[in-house]
Structures are given as C-alpha cells and as structure tokens.
Tab-separated table of C-alpha atoms in Angstrom:
chain	number	residue	atom	x	y	z
A	292	MET	CA	30.670	-10.813	10.788
A	293	VAL	CA	28.219	-13.128	9.752
A	294	SER	CA	24.747	-13.516	11.364
A	295	GLU	CA	23.300	-16.541	13.017
A	296	TYR	CA	19.979	-15.815	11.569
A	297	ALA	CA	18.422	-18.914	10.040
A	298	CYS	CA	16.409	-19.244	6.709
A	299	ALA	CA	12.942	-18.585	7.998
A	300	PRO	CA	10.310	-16.029	7.917
A	301	THR	CA	10.675	-13.112	9.953
A	302	THR	CA	9.249	-9.578	10.155
A	303	GLY	CA	11.336	-8.151	12.883
A	304	VAL	CA	14.366	-5.887	12.346
A	305	ARG	CA	17.583	-7.295	14.180
A	306	GLN	CA	18.817	-5.432	17.129
A	307	LYS	CA	22.020	-3.503	15.909
A	308	ILE	CA	24.898	-4.026	18.635
A	309	LEU	CA	27.927	-2.731	16.853
A	310	ILE	CA	29.147	0.340	19.026
A	311	PRO	CA	30.862	1.941	15.726
A	312	LEU	CA	27.621	2.244	13.996
A	313	LYS	CA	25.734	3.355	17.236
A	314	ARG	CA	24.735	6.796	15.392
A	315	GLN	CA	23.173	4.803	12.220
A	316	VAL	CA	21.282	2.835	14.849
A	317	GLN	CA	19.981	6.012	16.432
A	318	LEU	CA	18.994	7.479	12.894
A	319	ALA	CA	17.229	4.214	12.216
A	320	LYS	CA	15.363	4.155	15.112
A	321	VAL	CA	14.211	7.736	14.670
A	322	GLY	CA	13.414	6.950	11.203
A	323	MET	CA	11.022	4.006	12.451
A	324	ARG	CA	9.310	6.178	15.319
A	325	CYS	CA	8.660	8.632	12.652
A	326	LEU	CA	7.224	5.945	10.499
A	327	SER	CA	5.047	4.841	13.338
A	328	LEU	CA	3.694	8.142	14.112
A	329	VAL	CA	2.950	8.547	10.517
A	330	LEU	CA	1.068	5.425	10.181
A	331	GLY	CA	-0.584	5.773	13.800
A	332	ALA	CA	-1.726	9.276	12.553
A	333	ALA	CA	-3.036	7.956	9.082
A	334	VAL	CA	-5.102	5.458	11.231
A	335	ALA	CA	-6.293	7.900	13.558
A	336	VAL	CA	-7.168	10.384	10.543
A	337	GLY	CA	-8.732	7.247	8.806
A	338	ALA	CA	-11.174	6.867	11.672
A	339	ALA	CA	-12.274	10.514	12.154
A	340	LEU	CA	-12.654	11.663	8.466
A	341	PRO	CA	-15.582	9.481	7.381
A	342	VAL	CA	-17.517	10.957	10.526
A	343	LEU	CA	-16.631	14.718	9.653
A	344	ALA	CA	-17.345	14.338	6.096
A	345	GLN	CA	-20.153	11.862	6.086
A	346	GLN	CA	-18.791	10.216	2.953
A	347	PRO	CA	-19.236	6.634	1.918
A	348	ASP	CA	-15.830	4.676	1.563
A	349	ALA	CA	-14.874	4.201	-2.006
A	350	PRO	CA	-11.949	2.124	-3.484
A	351	SER	CA	-8.908	3.991	-4.058
A	352	SER	CA	-6.655	4.483	-7.099
A	353	THR	CA	-4.917	1.684	-9.221
A	354	ARG	CA	-1.636	0.545	-10.433
A	355	ALA	CA	-1.207	1.862	-13.943
A	356	ASN	CA	-1.103	-1.195	-15.700
A	357	ALA	CA	-3.574	-3.058	-13.644
A	358	THR	CA	-7.330	-3.791	-15.044
A	359	PRO	CA	-9.573	-2.066	-12.664
A	360	GLN	CA	-12.861	-3.849	-12.110
A	361	PRO	CA	-15.787	-2.992	-9.952
A	362	ASP	CA	-15.965	-6.339	-8.331
A	363	ARG	CA	-12.194	-5.914	-7.551
A	364	PRO	CA	-11.843	-3.067	-5.187
A	365	THR	CA	-9.145	-0.618	-5.973
A	366	LEU	CA	-7.775	2.856	-4.464
A	367	ALA	CA	-9.842	5.326	-6.563
A	368	ASP	CA	-13.128	5.760	-7.966
A	369	PRO	CA	-12.356	5.730	-12.058
A	370	LEU	CA	-15.149	8.325	-12.566
A	371	ASP	CA	-13.663	10.707	-9.663
A	372	ASP	CA	-10.042	10.897	-10.343
A	373	ALA	CA	-9.113	8.830	-13.242
A	374	THR	CA	-5.499	9.297	-14.553
A	375	GLU	CA	-5.666	12.299	-16.957
A	376	ALA	CA	-4.028	11.866	-20.599
A	377	MET	CA	-2.705	14.192	-22.980
A	378	PHE	CA	-5.189	13.066	-25.432
A	379	PRO	CA	-8.613	11.593	-24.819
A	380	HIS	CA	-9.317	7.874	-25.525
A	381	SER	CA	-12.543	6.895	-26.735
A	382	PRO	CA	-14.483	4.428	-25.030
A	383	ASP	CA	-16.308	3.081	-28.258
A	384	THR	CA	-13.814	1.983	-30.500
A	385	ARG	CA	-12.483	-1.668	-30.721
A	386	PHE	CA	-9.072	-0.071	-30.919
A	387	TRP	CA	-6.592	1.151	-28.526
A	388	LEU	CA	-3.554	3.634	-28.781
A	389	SER	CA	-1.930	5.393	-25.871
A	390	GLY	CA	1.434	5.926	-24.714
A	391	GLN	CA	3.632	7.169	-21.828
A	392	ALA	CA	7.008	8.527	-21.089
A	393	ASN	CA	8.781	7.933	-17.456
A	394	PHE	CA	12.154	9.870	-16.567
A	395	ILE	CA	13.658	9.515	-13.092
A	396	PHE	CA	16.432	11.549	-11.963
A	397	GLN	CA	18.381	10.277	-8.838
A	398	THR	CA	21.480	11.164	-7.160
A	399	HIS	CA	23.179	10.441	-3.658
A	400	PRO	CA	25.806	12.363	-1.650
A	401	PRO	CA	29.087	10.539	-0.130
A	402	PHE	CA	28.298	8.217	2.446
A	403	HIS	CA	30.422	6.294	4.784
A	404	ALA	CA	32.053	3.045	3.647
A	405	LEU	CA	34.851	1.077	5.167
A	406	TYR	CA	35.443	-0.873	2.066
A	407	SER	CA	33.884	-1.451	-1.332
A	408	GLY	CA	33.842	-4.406	-3.864
A	409	THR	CA	32.895	-5.246	-7.552
A	410	HIS	CA	29.120	-5.081	-6.906
A	411	SER	CA	29.018	-2.411	-4.290
A	412	LEU	CA	27.060	1.020	-4.275
A	413	SER	CA	29.587	3.648	-4.964
A	414	PRO	CA	30.422	5.581	-1.749
A	415	ASN	CA	31.032	8.840	-3.919
A	416	TYR	CA	28.833	11.353	-5.220
A	417	GLU	CA	26.587	9.900	-8.228
A	418	LYS	CA	23.710	11.077	-10.375
A	419	ALA	CA	21.988	9.095	-12.862
A	420	THR	CA	18.539	9.430	-15.246
A	421	SER	CA	16.739	6.537	-16.248
A	422	ARG	CA	13.753	6.570	-18.901
A	423	VAL	CA	11.176	4.212	-19.970
A	424	MET	CA	9.008	5.043	-23.111
A	425	THR	CA	6.090	2.737	-24.136
A	426	LEU	CA	3.662	2.718	-26.986
A	427	TYR	CA	0.396	0.647	-25.953
A	428	THR	CA	-1.767	-0.698	-28.898
A	429	GLY	CA	-4.549	-3.249	-28.993
A	430	VAL	CA	-7.482	-4.392	-31.054
A	431	ARG	CA	-10.686	-6.154	-29.927
A	432	PHE	CA	-11.877	-8.966	-32.240
A	433	ASN	CA	-15.179	-9.354	-30.627
A	434	ASN	CA	-16.605	-9.513	-27.175
A	435	SER	CA	-14.544	-11.940	-25.694
A	436	THR	CA	-11.034	-11.939	-27.860
A	437	GLU	CA	-8.544	-9.189	-28.166
A	438	PHE	CA	-4.913	-8.735	-28.874
A	439	LEU	CA	-2.812	-6.329	-27.374
A	440	VAL	CA	0.842	-5.067	-28.037
A	441	ASP	CA	3.103	-2.751	-26.633
A	442	ILE	CA	6.493	-1.350	-27.833
A	443	GLU	CA	8.966	-0.140	-25.273
A	444	GLU	CA	12.134	1.805	-25.036
A	445	ALA	CA	14.234	1.861	-22.036
A	446	GLY	CA	17.620	3.481	-21.153
A	447	GLY	CA	19.690	6.169	-19.433
A	448	ALA	CA	21.471	5.141	-16.420
A	449	ALA	CA	21.321	3.620	-12.959
A	450	LEU	CA	23.269	4.508	-9.848
A	451	THR	CA	26.253	2.426	-9.894
A	452	GLN	CA	24.792	0.420	-12.836
A	453	GLY	CA	22.242	-1.066	-10.535
A	454	PHE	CA	24.706	-2.773	-8.220
A	455	GLY	CA	24.723	-2.691	-4.385
A	456	LEU	CA	21.165	-2.792	-3.227
A	457	ALA	CA	18.753	-5.325	-2.720
A	458	GLY	CA	15.959	-2.767	-2.744
A	459	ASN	CA	17.429	-0.578	-5.871
A	460	THR	CA	16.148	2.598	-5.659
A	461	ASP	CA	14.870	3.024	-9.337
A	462	LEU	CA	12.468	0.115	-10.734
A	463	ASP	CA	12.836	1.789	-14.228
A	464	ILE	CA	16.473	1.164	-14.861
A	465	VAL	CA	18.112	-1.059	-17.399
A	466	ARG	CA	20.087	-3.468	-15.292
A	467	ASN	CA	22.386	-4.386	-18.088
A	468	PRO	CA	24.147	-1.246	-19.493
A	469	LEU	CA	25.234	-3.313	-22.663
A	470	LEU	CA	21.670	-4.125	-23.754
A	471	SER	CA	20.716	-2.724	-27.148
A	472	LYS	CA	19.043	0.836	-26.871
A	473	ALA	CA	16.744	0.079	-29.807
A	474	PRO	CA	12.935	-0.077	-29.098
A	475	TYR	CA	11.969	-3.762	-28.389
A	476	LEU	CA	8.337	-5.725	-27.892
A	477	GLY	CA	7.331	-5.181	-24.394
A	478	ARG	CA	3.958	-7.097	-24.157
A	479	GLY	CA	2.369	-9.154	-27.154
A	480	MET	CA	-0.605	-11.157	-25.749
A	481	ILE	CA	-3.798	-12.489	-26.826
A	482	HIS	CA	-6.626	-12.106	-24.170
A	483	LYS	CA	-9.693	-14.542	-24.248
A	484	VAL	CA	-12.471	-14.055	-21.786
A	485	ILE	CA	-14.764	-16.967	-21.166
A	486	ALA	CA	-18.314	-16.049	-19.699
A	487	LEU	CA	-19.416	-18.032	-16.796
A	488	SER	CA	-22.513	-15.918	-15.893
A	489	LYS	CA	-24.684	-13.729	-17.902
A	490	ASP	CA	-24.675	-10.745	-15.523
A	491	LYS	CA	-22.283	-8.093	-16.468
A	492	VAL	CA	-19.988	-5.652	-14.556
A	493	GLU	CA	-18.511	-2.332	-16.110
A	494	ASN	CA	-14.945	-2.569	-16.913
A	495	GLU	CA	-12.569	0.575	-17.222
A	496	ARG	CA	-10.533	0.106	-20.413
A	497	SER	CA	-6.755	0.253	-20.231
A	498	PHE	CA	-3.993	-1.217	-22.317
A	499	LEU	CA	-4.544	-4.539	-20.606
A	500	SER	CA	-8.202	-4.906	-21.337
A	501	LEU	CA	-10.144	-2.850	-24.055
A	502	PHE	CA	-13.529	-4.402	-22.746
A	503	ASN	CA	-16.216	-2.034	-21.504
A	504	GLN	CA	-18.048	-4.887	-19.776
A	505	LEU	CA	-16.804	-8.144	-18.412
A	506	PRO	CA	-18.901	-11.006	-17.108
A	507	ARG	CA	-19.013	-11.170	-13.235
A	508	ARG	CA	-18.169	-14.669	-13.223
A	509	ARG	CA	-15.569	-15.503	-15.734
A	510	LEU	CA	-12.271	-17.207	-16.702
A	511	GLU	CA	-9.561	-14.932	-18.213
A	512	LEU	CA	-6.768	-16.559	-20.413
A	513	ARG	CA	-3.633	-14.756	-21.790
A	514	PHE	CA	-1.019	-16.076	-24.025
A	515	GLY	CA	2.058	-14.427	-25.052
A	516	LYS	CA	4.835	-12.070	-23.738
A	517	PHE	CA	4.010	-9.922	-20.609
A	518	SER	CA	5.142	-9.218	-16.988
A	519	LEU	CA	3.818	-11.089	-14.083
A	520	PRO	CA	3.523	-8.159	-11.895
A	521	ASP	CA	0.862	-6.796	-14.456
A	522	PHE	CA	-1.416	-9.651	-12.931
A	523	PHE	CA	0.208	-10.864	-9.704
A	524	ASP	CA	0.837	-8.969	-6.365
A	525	VAL	CA	-0.893	-6.026	-7.659
A	526	ASN	CA	-1.330	-3.301	-4.915
A	527	SER	CA	-3.239	-0.227	-5.680
A	528	SER	CA	-1.141	1.912	-3.471
A	529	GLY	CA	2.388	0.333	-3.906
A	530	SER	CA	2.830	-0.939	-7.726
A	531	ASP	CA	3.219	1.809	-9.792
A	532	THR	CA	6.535	3.593	-10.823
A	533	HIS	CA	4.492	6.092	-12.971
A	534	PHE	CA	2.781	7.641	-10.180
A	535	GLN	CA	3.830	6.125	-6.686
A	536	PHE	CA	6.780	4.745	-5.307
A	537	ILE	CA	9.560	3.708	-7.053
A	538	ASN	CA	11.911	1.324	-5.107
A	539	TRP	CA	12.046	-2.419	-6.292
A	540	THR	CA	10.970	-3.803	-3.088
A	541	THR	CA	8.251	-1.132	-2.289
A	542	ASP	CA	6.517	-1.876	-5.598
A	543	ASN	CA	6.956	-5.458	-5.584
A	544	ASN	CA	7.412	-8.255	-3.051
A	545	GLY	CA	11.033	-8.395	-2.795
A	546	ALA	CA	11.197	-12.198	-2.036
A	547	TRP	CA	8.959	-12.886	-4.989
A	548	ASP	CA	11.789	-14.060	-7.622
A	549	TYR	CA	9.331	-13.604	-10.311
A	550	ALA	CA	10.301	-15.285	-13.788
A	551	ALA	CA	11.647	-12.432	-16.240
A	552	ASP	CA	14.493	-11.567	-18.509
A	553	THR	CA	16.589	-8.525	-17.680
A	554	ARG	CA	14.025	-6.320	-18.972
A	555	GLY	CA	11.230	-7.546	-16.573
A	556	TYR	CA	9.196	-9.707	-19.146
A	557	THR	CA	8.755	-13.255	-19.798
A	558	VAL	CA	6.654	-15.745	-22.304
A	559	GLY	CA	3.951	-18.018	-20.946
A	560	VAL	CA	0.169	-18.267	-20.131
A	561	THR	CA	-2.018	-16.949	-17.366
A	562	ALA	CA	-5.477	-18.145	-16.214
A	563	ASP	CA	-7.609	-16.085	-13.951
A	564	TYR	CA	-10.986	-17.116	-12.569
A	565	GLU	CA	-13.128	-14.273	-11.009
A	566	ASP	CA	-16.101	-14.297	-8.884
A	567	ARG	CA	-18.107	-11.708	-7.091
A	568	ASN	CA	-16.029	-11.464	-4.054
A	569	TRP	CA	-12.908	-13.642	-4.794
A	570	GLY	CA	-10.469	-14.564	-7.508
A	571	LEU	CA	-7.861	-17.273	-8.315
A	572	ARG	CA	-4.784	-16.902	-10.617
A	573	PHE	CA	-2.223	-19.241	-12.142
A	574	ALA	CA	0.540	-18.632	-14.414
A	575	GLU	CA	3.110	-20.980	-16.238
A	576	ALA	CA	6.098	-18.845	-17.495
A	577	LEU	CA	9.737	-19.285	-18.867
A	578	LEU	CA	12.823	-18.420	-16.905
A	579	PRO	CA	16.230	-16.751	-18.304
A	580	LYS	CA	19.348	-19.275	-19.091
A	581	VAL	CA	21.347	-17.299	-16.429
A	582	ALA	CA	20.567	-15.116	-13.466
A	583	ASN	CA	19.296	-11.726	-14.736
A	584	GLY	CA	19.912	-13.051	-18.235
A	585	ILE	CA	17.935	-11.600	-21.428
A	586	ASP	CA	17.611	-14.965	-23.084
A	587	LEU	CA	14.925	-17.206	-21.776
A	588	VAL	CA	15.137	-21.088	-21.997
A	589	TRP	CA	12.821	-22.209	-24.820
A	590	LYS	CA	12.310	-25.841	-23.056
A	591	PRO	CA	9.730	-25.428	-20.505
A	592	TRP	CA	10.061	-29.129	-19.457
A	593	GLN	CA	13.610	-28.028	-17.862
A	594	ALA	CA	13.038	-24.502	-16.878
A	595	HIS	CA	9.813	-23.206	-15.951
A	596	ALA	CA	7.964	-21.147	-13.100
A	597	GLU	CA	4.382	-21.687	-11.607
A	598	ASN	CA	2.915	-18.832	-9.924
A	599	PHE	CA	-0.318	-18.772	-7.812
A	600	GLU	CA	-2.550	-16.257	-6.194
A	601	TYR	CA	-5.894	-15.988	-4.255
A	602	GLU	CA	-7.389	-12.909	-3.953
A	603	LEU	CA	-10.056	-12.186	-1.346
A	604	ARG	CA	-11.882	-8.683	-1.573
A	605	HIS	CA	-12.647	-8.181	2.002
A	606	GLY	CA	-11.319	-5.516	4.284
A	607	VAL	CA	-9.840	-6.560	7.663
A	608	ILE	CA	-11.760	-3.439	9.222
A	609	PRO	CA	-15.186	-3.703	9.336
A	610	ARG	CA	-17.473	-1.837	6.624
A	611	LYS	CA	-14.410	-0.637	4.980
A	612	SER	CA	-13.194	-2.069	1.562
A	613	GLY	CA	-9.869	-3.848	1.358
A	614	VAL	CA	-8.072	-6.771	-0.460
A	615	ILE	CA	-6.091	-9.867	0.738
A	616	ARG	CA	-3.991	-11.557	-1.826
A	617	LEU	CA	-1.773	-14.851	-0.867
A	618	LEU	CA	0.889	-15.661	-3.434
A	619	ALA	CA	3.004	-18.690	-3.943
A	620	TYR	CA	5.554	-19.613	-6.535
A	621	THR	CA	8.116	-22.390	-7.294
A	622	ASN	CA	11.126	-21.934	-10.004
A	623	TYR	CA	12.917	-24.614	-11.818
A	624	ALA	CA	16.039	-23.360	-13.613
A	625	ASN	CA	19.955	-23.745	-13.861
A	626	MET	CA	20.421	-22.321	-10.224
A	627	GLY	CA	23.267	-22.754	-7.752
A	628	ILE	CA	23.086	-23.611	-4.281
A	629	TYR	CA	24.830	-21.227	-1.819
A	630	ARG	CA	26.137	-24.031	0.657
A	631	ASP	CA	27.655	-26.098	-2.210
A	632	GLN	CA	29.550	-23.369	-3.429
A	633	ILE	CA	30.868	-22.223	0.020
A	634	ALA	CA	31.899	-25.830	0.613
A	635	LEU	CA	33.588	-26.320	-2.863
A	636	ALA	CA	35.489	-22.798	-2.461
A	637	LYS	CA	36.876	-23.792	1.070
A	638	GLU	CA	38.059	-26.976	-0.542
A	639	HIS	CA	39.936	-25.455	-3.326
A	640	HIS	CA	40.849	-22.243	-1.292
A	641	VAL	CA	39.169	-20.093	-3.742
A	642	THR	CA	36.453	-17.416	-3.395
A	643	PRO	CA	32.779	-18.966	-3.924
A	644	ASP	CA	31.227	-18.430	-7.246
A	645	ILE	CA	27.672	-19.343	-7.366
A	646	THR	CA	27.772	-19.687	-11.415
A	647	ASN	CA	30.402	-22.509	-11.111
A	648	HIS	CA	28.509	-25.316	-11.589
A	649	PRO	CA	27.493	-27.569	-14.416
A	650	TRP	CA	24.089	-27.201	-15.985
A	651	HIS	CA	21.381	-28.467	-13.462
A	652	ILE	CA	17.957	-27.872	-12.677
A	653	THR	CA	17.182	-26.695	-9.077
A	654	ARG	CA	13.965	-25.518	-7.260
A	655	LYS	CA	13.451	-22.070	-5.737
A	656	TYR	CA	9.880	-21.670	-4.093
A	657	GLY	CA	8.404	-18.997	-1.843
A	658	PHE	CA	5.139	-17.232	-0.437
A	659	GLY	CA	3.696	-13.786	0.053
A	660	ILE	CA	0.970	-11.838	1.436
A	661	ASN	CA	-0.322	-8.432	0.180
A	662	ILE	CA	-2.978	-6.565	1.851
A	663	GLU	CA	-4.567	-3.206	1.203
A	664	GLN	CA	-6.913	-1.574	3.307
A	665	ASN	CA	-9.048	1.699	2.790
A	666	LEU	CA	-8.934	3.711	6.012
A	667	THR	CA	-11.077	6.555	4.498
A	668	ARG	CA	-12.146	7.244	0.917
A	669	ASN	CA	-8.788	9.153	0.258
A	670	LEU	CA	-6.316	7.418	2.335
A	671	THR	CA	-5.322	3.372	2.087
A	672	ALA	CA	-2.768	1.483	4.084
A	673	PHE	CA	-0.920	-1.778	2.494
A	674	MET	CA	1.512	-4.216	3.591
A	675	ARG	CA	3.427	-7.049	2.130
A	676	PHE	CA	5.247	-10.016	3.508
A	677	GLY	CA	7.558	-12.480	1.543
A	678	TRP	CA	9.726	-15.402	2.106
A	679	ASP	CA	11.478	-17.738	-0.212
A	680	ASN	CA	13.999	-20.760	0.617
A	681	GLY	CA	17.092	-18.541	0.457
A	682	LYS	CA	19.360	-21.858	-0.129
A	683	THR	CA	18.848	-21.541	-3.750
A	684	GLU	CA	20.590	-18.779	-5.804
A	685	SER	CA	18.548	-15.389	-6.345
A	686	PHE	CA	18.143	-15.592	-9.967
A	687	ALA	CA	15.511	-13.350	-11.665
A	688	TYR	CA	14.417	-10.234	-9.785
A	689	THR	CA	16.643	-9.145	-6.680
A	690	GLU	CA	18.639	-10.459	-3.810
A	691	VAL	CA	15.953	-10.623	-1.179
A	692	ASP	CA	14.938	-13.904	1.010
A	693	GLN	CA	12.566	-12.287	3.396
A	694	THR	CA	11.085	-8.820	3.159
A	695	PHE	CA	8.214	-6.904	5.133
A	696	ALA	CA	6.666	-3.589	3.754
A	697	GLY	CA	4.296	-1.171	4.966
A	698	GLY	CA	2.837	2.165	4.310
A	699	VAL	CA	0.235	4.575	3.306
A	700	GLY	CA	-0.915	6.218	0.048
A	701	ALA	CA	-3.205	9.116	-0.286
A	702	ARG	CA	-5.133	10.589	-3.066
A	703	GLY	CA	-5.300	14.263	-3.600
A	704	ALA	CA	-9.015	14.540	-3.578
A	705	TRP	CA	-8.306	14.983	0.335
A	706	TRP	CA	-6.824	18.471	-0.227
A	707	ARG	CA	-8.742	19.295	-3.185
A	708	ARG	CA	-6.044	18.146	-6.004
A	709	LYS	CA	-7.795	14.830	-7.545
A	710	GLN	CA	-4.915	14.156	-9.693
A	711	ASP	CA	-2.060	14.513	-6.938
A	712	ARG	CA	-1.086	11.439	-4.851
A	713	ALA	CA	1.125	11.221	-1.921
A	714	GLY	CA	2.743	8.093	0.127
A	715	ILE	CA	5.169	7.034	2.592
A	716	ALA	CA	6.485	3.474	3.270
A	717	PHE	CA	8.996	1.279	5.332
A	718	VAL	CA	10.643	-1.809	3.679
A	719	SER	CA	12.981	-4.387	5.789
A	720	ASN	CA	14.867	-6.869	3.516
A	721	GLY	CA	16.674	-9.798	4.561
A	722	ILE	CA	18.934	-12.851	3.399
A	723	CYS	CA	19.427	-16.345	4.928
A	724	LYS	CA	22.481	-17.478	6.542
A	725	ASP	CA	23.714	-19.470	3.497
A	726	HIS	CA	23.449	-16.380	1.376
A	727	GLN	CA	25.180	-14.245	3.994
A	728	ILE	CA	28.204	-16.604	4.415
A	729	TYR	CA	28.494	-16.605	0.692
A	730	LEU	CA	28.704	-12.884	0.352
A	731	ALA	CA	30.953	-12.590	3.492
A	732	ASP	CA	33.493	-14.923	1.860
A	733	GLY	CA	33.636	-12.560	-0.916
A	734	GLY	CA	31.075	-14.154	-3.374
A	735	LEU	CA	29.378	-12.203	-6.035
A	736	GLY	CA	25.532	-12.336	-6.628
A	737	PHE	CA	24.119	-10.666	-9.828
A	738	LEU	CA	23.371	-7.587	-7.688
A	739	LEU	CA	25.419	-7.786	-4.554
A	740	GLY	CA	28.999	-8.420	-3.570
A	741	ASP	CA	31.153	-5.860	-1.399
A	742	GLY	CA	33.989	-8.427	-0.944
A	743	LYS	CA	32.968	-9.136	2.610
A	744	LEU	CA	30.038	-8.715	4.869
A	745	ASN	CA	29.016	-7.561	8.173
A	746	TYR	CA	25.508	-8.311	7.916
A	747	GLY	CA	22.373	-6.406	8.783
A	748	ARG	CA	19.002	-5.962	7.606
A	749	GLU	CA	18.364	-3.560	4.760
A	750	ASN	CA	15.905	-0.995	6.004
A	751	ILE	CA	14.450	1.520	3.676
A	752	VAL	CA	11.969	4.567	4.168
A	753	GLU	CA	10.650	6.070	0.845
A	754	SER	CA	8.174	8.856	0.288
A	755	TYR	CA	6.965	10.871	-2.611
A	756	TYR	CA	4.516	13.557	-3.861
A	757	THR	CA	3.194	13.373	-7.221
A	758	VAL	CA	1.717	16.599	-8.665
A	759	HIS	CA	-0.545	17.024	-11.721
A	760	VAL	CA	0.800	20.042	-13.860
A	761	TRP	CA	-1.215	19.964	-16.906
A	762	ARG	CA	-3.060	17.327	-18.565
A	763	GLY	CA	-1.165	14.280	-18.907
A	764	ILE	CA	1.983	15.920	-17.111
A	765	TYR	CA	2.937	14.807	-13.551
A	766	LEU	CA	5.997	15.648	-11.646
A	767	ALA	CA	7.302	13.855	-8.464
A	768	PRO	CA	9.826	14.675	-6.173
A	769	GLY	CA	10.858	11.710	-3.752
A	770	LEU	CA	13.284	10.556	-0.992
A	771	GLN	CA	14.765	7.470	0.145
A	772	HIS	CA	16.616	6.566	3.314
A	773	ILE	CA	18.550	3.127	3.375
A	774	GLU	CA	20.300	1.653	6.302
A	775	ASN	CA	22.962	-1.015	5.721
A	776	PRO	CA	23.021	-0.924	1.909
A	777	GLY	CA	23.633	-4.416	0.253
A	778	TYR	CA	22.931	-5.898	4.021
A	779	ASN	CA	26.189	-4.473	5.167
A	780	ARG	CA	26.529	-2.454	8.498
A	781	ASP	CA	29.997	-1.464	7.293
A	782	ARG	CA	28.536	0.854	4.820
A	783	GLY	CA	25.971	3.545	4.882
A	784	PRO	CA	23.396	4.799	5.569
A	785	VAL	CA	22.440	6.249	2.104
A	786	LEU	CA	20.069	9.170	1.230
A	787	VAL	CA	18.819	9.072	-2.324
A	788	PRO	CA	16.717	12.098	-3.412
A	789	SER	CA	14.800	11.767	-6.627
A	790	PHE	CA	12.643	13.720	-9.323
A	791	ARG	CA	10.291	12.064	-11.607
A	792	ALA	CA	8.700	13.529	-14.775
A	793	HIS	CA	5.911	11.393	-16.316
A	794	ILE	CA	3.830	12.186	-19.268
A	795	GLU	CA	0.615	10.228	-20.136
A	796	PHE	CA	-0.659	10.304	-23.746
C-alpha cells in the first residue's frame, strides 16, 4: 500500500492504521513515550544540576574529526576530559602522527517479514563485524599552511551487505564488499589560514588542524581529498562513530545526500570564514559516476556539488551555550527521476529501473537544520531536521528524503568517569511519494528494494555507553530498535545490539 504522503518537509510520524501490525504500533508508541520521558528527565536535570553544583556551563565533547576552537562552542572542556590516547602527542612539534582502530560487532535475531527482495535486510539471524583503521599524518610548513594525509584500511562485513535500511546500523561498514581490502588514501589536503584579525584564540590540535593558535577572525581554505562531514553538519553529541552513535542517520543528516564515493570521500575545495560568534562555510566537490560508486566524475563542469552552511554560536536557552547550523546543498550528477522511470516501466510493462536512462545531468537539492544545546556542564541535547527534493534519485549517501533526529549526550564527568560517554536518540526517516511508488512497483535503489512496499516511516531508537578501560582503549555496548525497516510495515521491527572496541593511538 502506497501512502499519499507528498514530497514536502515534515517532522511528524504517520499514524499506523494496519490492524495486523497493531503490536508493532504499540511497541513504537511505548518507545516514543520512553524517549519522551528520557528527554524530559534530561531537561529537568539540566535545569536542576547547575543550581545544586554551582558550576558554570562549559561547552561539551566534540566529534573526533572536528577541529575544536574556543570561539566555536563544543561539548567538552578540552582541558578537562580530552580524549585519552595510547601514546602522548607533543603540542610543540610541527609534525603530527596518530592513529585509531575501530571495530563494531553487530547482530540481530530473526524478525517478522511477509516477504523479502533483492535489497532487503535478511529476516534471519545475522552477525557481522566491521573495522576501520586509520593512520593520521601531517606537517605544518609555517604559521598559516599545513599538509595533512590519512591512510585508511576498512573491511569486515555488514549485516546483509549493507542493504535493507535507510538508517543503516553501522556507519563504518564498506557498502561494496567487492572493493579492494588494501589500504587507501582517505584524506590528503592542503590547509591554508588567512588571518583577518591580529588577536588569536587557542586551538586544540587534531589531525585536521595542527595549529596551536588561530586568528579570531580568519578565512580557512582546504583543497584536496576529504569527507564533507568533517566540516559540515558537525554535531558534538551525534557525529562520531568512535565514541558516540553509529547509525547513519543519527550521526549525519540522512536527507543530506552529500558528495562522496563509496567510502565516503570526495575531492574538492572548502572555504570557511570564522568570526567571533558565527561562521560561514562553502564547499565545491566532485560526485561519483553512478549511485554509490567508487569512481568520481573528473569533469566538474558536468557533475558537481555545492554545499553551504551558516553557523551561529548561540544557545536557544538563555545563558547556556549552544550552536545553530543551517545547511543547504545542490548536486548535479547522472541521476534518474523516479516519476519518469515509473511511467516508462508502465508503458513497457516491466519493473522500473532508476538507472535505465542515457547519460544526463539532473539536479538534487536539500536543506538541513542542526541544533545542539547545553543543558548542564555534562549534558547536551541535539536535534537535526533535513529535507530534499525526493523526485530525484538518492545517489551518494542513503535513501532518505525527510528526516528528524533528536537526542541527548552525557559526559562521564557527571558520574566521575571523565572519559566515559552515554547517549540516547530517536530518528524518523521518510521518502516522498514518487520514491514510495518506485519501490512499491518493485524498483531497486542502491540500498533498498523489498520487491513491493507497504509504506511507513522508518523509526529508530539508538542508545550507547562508552567506557574508558585504560589509556586509549574504549569499549561501548549499544542497542538499536528499528520499526518499519526500509520503510516497510510488512517487515520488522528489528532489534540490533552492538559492541564497539576503539583504540586511540
């Protein structure tokens, strides 16, 4: 059954009316109520703790691959609970050498499924382990220019080879199992800082920036190979698979079909203007030849992507720090149009195929909102909303046309475990009517395709706890509950427990 849901932004969850899925509806409602209670309790605690502890608010912990800066509020005081590594990193050298290894084990028990298709999540018991290992290097040439290179190796397996979910349960998976397992160049970029003021701010060094200080007002330029989520849509409570959530649509805006190859990287240029309380970013990047492809189109006048983000470092709660980020993007690539392929298939009495068209450039565009708000020194709430014009083929990231995500992240200093972290989040993903009809008629996306579709929003609840064991060793159990996997009411719900082991070198 195809919904009459139109291609328009929404944050609501459709009411479930099918009697055979009554129990799923009840479970979903219970989950929503539990999440509401958790968020309500978090807000209540956030209001009470500062009074009891008489401690000033401080920004909270940042994504591991974001560049923390004092004039860009984050979720952790870097002097208080900065991530501990196996080996110390000198703050005085102009060189950088570090590494990480991230292993995620996941499984799911058998679940209800009236049918399965080529790109369905298997309803049978499964288990899989992914790995990502990275060597970070860099050299600072002078006080304004540096060169950064990362070598990466990714492997292991994904549940059902990554098919069947819009909000996939593991952001570290390799979506194409046929890719070479050899190490590859992850990032390789030149970073140039142009000073626009004489006063300086302290900068915590990371593999994305080796500078100890930066001009308060500046223009940062980067050119080379990178991942767009390194610099756009960053959220200090929900953007880091090493220490936080691991679902694709919890860590990133699912409706942001950001330019990337199969491994999540692209080639391009970014410009980032930073002032005291706000920033403005732009990126021009290459897109792949085919959906989820490893090869990029090296003709930017044909296939290209523009990304824009405005960041306001101001909380929505008085006298508490926070950040508001507004995102917009456009993609121009060899993408199909769902409605055209549906009409063509009906004319020839065949199954629609979104790739069945000659080479032509079409446009996809979308918008996003990313908000993080400190509730107390150790508790931060976050929210994302995203929308794109779903009539155009989902191409680079995942098959989501509208998304809403909200959750809270907590720092272990709250319970006297400075390096620990914990969090819970709820995500609701949807697709537009044309996309629904395409899947209902048996069409395949690069991730989804059950053969038919009884549409319902894909709703996800995710939680985790990261415990610091010793020096740079972290372990994290987690749990995800997914209702309507692949937007299909005839399948699921699915329960996916996980266990992550992370080593920071």
